[in-house]
Amino acid sequence: MSGYSETSQGNISVSSHNLTSPSICAEVDDATKVAARIQRNITPIICILGIIGNTLATIVFLSKSQRKTSCSLYLAARSISDTGFLTTLFIVCLTDLGINIFNVDGICQVVIFLTYICGFLSVWFVVMVTVENYIRICHPFKVNQHCTVKTAKIVIAGFVFVSLLLYNFPLWTTGIHVGPDGSKMCARHSVYDKINQIVTYSDTVITLIVPILMIICLMIAITCSILEFLHRQTRLKGKRQNSNDRRHSSPQSKVTRLLFSVSFVFITLTLPSHVIRIQMTLKYLYFSSASIICPTMAELAIQKVFLILYYLSFSVNILVYLSFGQKFRKNFIEIFLSNCCCRFKYGHQELVTIPNSDMKKTKCTFVQTDRCTEV
């Protein structure tokens, strides 16, 4: 995708220094073609499916039964920011299809601006989800004090405000540059090179190193607490053991399993790409030789694969929610699958969703008729 490159967090941006530019790393140009082609073909599909999935997830989390909990608000906010990131990424992907709206003055600046904003918000909302899960598991008596809807709204608004302060620079440091052949390209103004380099390295710390370390440390603490609980549980017998079994299957424990799975999937999909990016950043900072700075063929191929995994972290969330969120799965079915009279064939019978008289709730039953009847 010419005209842009990914920053340390995978954002779309125009780079002030390209570590793999043809003039420096020409010997590895051919090695990237296959990997780049695969990435170019898969990325639009990831974007489309992710936008659809995150939109559905947002509707569910903001539904009447879900929006009363703080974790639902964090996950809804994350779904919105993920949708924004994938939308901007898709706009850039359209350039490869001949739809060159990215290299249009105004759209260029806004796309890069929104990419930074959405990337920042997504990762920090995952941090907040992990923090909330840590409180629920390690400090359960503080849940009512800290895990409230009011607190969640304040935190979300605070992060949005901070992101606007930190990442407004693309609106005035980037623009459309016209090449010798008359082609237009979204690029940084050279006069702001120093500012852009400082911001790029700061962004690496703010949206990569700090949040990843926080999530990993919190997940270690959560895991240790869960293992300690399970160890105690194995030593319990009789009624007390049965009581703990019920506690382990309580709604509170189901919420913690969902939140833990969100953090775990995020770390699994994003950490490989982050490790590669930190390695490339350190190479550029501490070495001046082009042979050292330039990645090997294997590194380039791995980088492309890890970047696809990074993009997947923005689009597979709904699968995590459906797999580990029992309440989310129930509400998802009620909102999208049970609002009309539907029939599913089951052998010689049909599973029919029948609306009741007030049209507010539905129930499913096996019937031998060809049509729905009111009850």
Tab-separated table of C-alpha atoms in Angstrom, residues 13-169:
chain	number	residue	atom	x	y	z
A	13	SER	CA	0.593	6.846	8.966
A	14	VAL	CA	3.058	8.436	6.674
A	15	SER	CA	6.580	7.883	7.894
A	16	SER	CA	9.293	10.462	8.250
A	17	HIS	CA	11.859	7.724	7.850
A	18	ASN	CA	11.210	4.448	6.069
A	19	LEU	CA	13.391	1.643	7.327
A	20	THR	CA	12.664	-0.508	4.349
A	21	SER	CA	12.674	2.016	1.550
A	22	PRO	CA	13.933	0.785	-1.839
A	23	SER	CA	16.940	3.108	-1.709
A	24	ILE	CA	18.191	1.539	1.507
A	25	CYS	CA	16.924	-2.023	1.453
A	26	ALA	CA	16.594	-2.740	-2.247
A	27	GLU	CA	17.980	-6.232	-1.848
A	28	VAL	CA	14.904	-7.356	0.124
A	29	ASP	CA	12.319	-5.734	-2.144
A	30	ASP	CA	11.477	-8.884	-4.091
A	31	ALA	CA	11.213	-10.964	-0.933
A	32	THR	CA	8.275	-8.913	0.323
A	33	LYS	CA	6.095	-9.174	-2.766
A	34	VAL	CA	4.330	-12.442	-1.941
A	35	ALA	CA	3.778	-11.539	1.709
A	36	ALA	CA	2.583	-8.062	0.737
A	37	ARG	CA	0.156	-9.506	-1.821
A	38	ILE	CA	-1.321	-11.868	0.773
A	39	GLN	CA	-1.690	-9.049	3.260
A	40	ARG	CA	-3.229	-6.771	0.622
A	41	ASN	CA	-5.885	-9.375	-0.259
A	42	ILE	CA	-6.742	-10.427	3.298
A	43	THR	CA	-6.861	-7.004	4.961
A	44	PRO	CA	-10.067	-5.730	3.229
A	45	ILE	CA	-11.874	-8.943	4.223
A	46	ILE	CA	-10.726	-8.528	7.823
A	47	CYS	CA	-11.952	-4.929	7.761
A	48	ILE	CA	-15.419	-5.713	6.384
A	49	LEU	CA	-16.073	-8.656	8.719
A	50	GLY	CA	-14.677	-6.722	11.663
A	51	ILE	CA	-16.828	-3.657	11.009
A	52	ILE	CA	-19.947	-5.832	10.851
A	53	GLY	CA	-19.030	-7.818	13.958
A	54	ASN	CA	-18.092	-4.781	16.047
A	55	THR	CA	-21.275	-2.977	15.023
A	56	LEU	CA	-23.382	-5.930	16.174
A	57	ALA	CA	-21.396	-6.143	19.418
A	58	THR	CA	-21.906	-2.430	20.077
A	59	ILE	CA	-25.671	-2.804	19.661
A	60	VAL	CA	-25.730	-5.686	22.146
A	61	PHE	CA	-23.522	-3.997	24.761
A	62	LEU	CA	-25.604	-0.806	24.602
A	63	SER	CA	-28.896	-2.688	24.848
A	64	LYS	CA	-31.084	-2.069	27.888
A	65	SER	CA	-30.049	-5.219	29.740
A	66	GLN	CA	-26.298	-4.808	29.106
A	67	ARG	CA	-25.524	-1.109	29.506
A	68	LYS	CA	-26.157	-1.217	33.251
A	69	THR	CA	-22.719	-2.696	33.913
A	70	SER	CA	-19.365	-0.943	33.648
A	71	CYS	CA	-17.642	-3.763	31.756
A	72	SER	CA	-20.312	-3.605	29.037
A	73	LEU	CA	-19.625	0.110	28.574
A	74	TYR	CA	-15.877	-0.516	28.249
A	75	LEU	CA	-16.472	-3.280	25.702
A	76	ALA	CA	-18.970	-1.131	23.784
A	77	ALA	CA	-16.470	1.727	23.682
A	78	ARG	CA	-13.798	-0.668	22.476
A	79	SER	CA	-16.095	-2.006	19.744
A	80	ILE	CA	-16.723	1.549	18.532
A	81	SER	CA	-13.010	2.403	18.469
A	82	ASP	CA	-12.201	-0.885	16.707
A	83	THR	CA	-14.836	-0.089	14.096
A	84	GLY	CA	-13.227	3.302	13.553
A	85	PHE	CA	-9.772	1.783	13.156
A	86	LEU	CA	-10.962	-0.837	10.654
A	87	THR	CA	-12.894	1.818	8.702
A	88	THR	CA	-9.798	3.984	8.274
A	89	LEU	CA	-7.752	0.931	7.350
A	90	PHE	CA	-10.341	-0.038	4.739
A	91	ILE	CA	-10.208	3.459	3.215
A	92	VAL	CA	-6.474	3.021	2.730
A	93	CYS	CA	-7.011	-0.470	1.277
A	94	LEU	CA	-9.260	1.060	-1.376
A	95	THR	CA	-6.166	2.745	-2.818
A	96	ASP	CA	-4.909	-0.641	-3.992
A	97	LEU	CA	-8.239	-1.197	-5.732
A	98	GLY	CA	-7.936	2.062	-7.681
A	99	ILE	CA	-10.287	4.032	-5.421
A	100	ASN	CA	-7.879	6.726	-4.359
A	101	ILE	CA	-9.914	8.643	-1.775
A	102	PHE	CA	-7.152	8.390	0.846
A	103	ASN	CA	-4.886	10.739	-1.124
A	104	VAL	CA	-7.438	13.546	-1.075
A	105	ASP	CA	-6.790	16.683	0.954
A	106	GLY	CA	-8.881	16.610	4.112
A	107	ILE	CA	-9.568	12.884	4.002
A	108	CYS	CA	-5.836	12.204	4.277
A	109	GLN	CA	-5.485	14.143	7.543
A	110	VAL	CA	-8.740	12.875	9.065
A	111	VAL	CA	-7.967	9.216	8.308
A	112	ILE	CA	-4.552	9.359	9.981
A	113	PHE	CA	-5.991	11.378	12.889
A	114	LEU	CA	-8.773	8.829	13.491
A	115	THR	CA	-6.359	5.928	13.187
A	116	TYR	CA	-4.192	7.264	15.994
A	117	ILE	CA	-7.256	8.069	18.110
A	118	CYS	CA	-8.919	4.673	17.620
A	119	GLY	CA	-5.690	2.722	18.099
A	120	PHE	CA	-5.003	4.543	21.371
A	121	LEU	CA	-8.545	4.079	22.686
A	122	SER	CA	-8.761	0.396	21.731
A	123	VAL	CA	-5.662	-0.655	23.608
A	124	TRP	CA	-6.476	1.397	26.707
A	125	PHE	CA	-10.049	0.124	26.859
A	126	VAL	CA	-8.588	-3.400	26.926
A	127	VAL	CA	-6.387	-2.218	29.815
A	128	MET	CA	-9.485	-0.978	31.649
A	129	VAL	CA	-11.266	-4.275	31.021
A	130	THR	CA	-8.257	-6.078	32.516
A	131	VAL	CA	-8.154	-3.690	35.484
A	132	GLU	CA	-11.841	-4.297	36.154
A	133	ASN	CA	-11.319	-8.058	35.957
A	134	TYR	CA	-8.383	-7.740	38.371
A	135	ILE	CA	-10.615	-5.916	40.858
A	136	ARG	CA	-13.376	-8.507	40.501
A	137	ILE	CA	-11.038	-11.435	41.153
A	138	CYS	CA	-8.342	-10.073	43.467
A	139	HIS	CA	-10.375	-7.441	45.365
A	140	PRO	CA	-14.020	-8.579	45.158
A	141	PHE	CA	-15.095	-6.386	48.082
A	142	LYS	CA	-14.163	-3.269	46.089
A	143	VAL	CA	-16.282	-4.134	43.044
A	144	ASN	CA	-19.266	-2.023	44.118
A	145	GLN	CA	-16.949	0.895	44.811
A	146	HIS	CA	-14.886	0.950	41.606
A	147	CYS	CA	-16.756	-1.081	38.974
A	148	THR	CA	-19.698	1.271	38.465
A	149	VAL	CA	-21.381	2.703	35.401
A	150	LYS	CA	-20.613	6.248	36.546
A	151	THR	CA	-16.912	5.464	36.892
A	152	ALA	CA	-16.850	3.795	33.476
A	153	LYS	CA	-18.451	6.826	31.801
A	154	ILE	CA	-15.930	9.175	33.425
A	155	VAL	CA	-12.973	6.962	32.436
A	156	ILE	CA	-14.183	6.614	28.829
A	157	ALA	CA	-14.740	10.368	28.497
A	158	GLY	CA	-11.325	10.997	30.028
A	159	PHE	CA	-9.526	8.737	27.567
A	160	VAL	CA	-11.337	10.334	24.623
A	161	PHE	CA	-10.314	13.794	25.827
A	162	VAL	CA	-6.673	12.743	26.331
A	163	SER	CA	-6.546	11.107	22.896
A	164	LEU	CA	-7.762	14.312	21.249
A	165	LEU	CA	-5.034	16.272	23.014
A	166	LEU	CA	-2.255	13.822	22.154
A	167	TYR	CA	-3.104	12.958	18.563
A	168	ASN	CA	-4.336	16.122	16.861
A	169	PHE	CA	-0.942	16.581	15.150
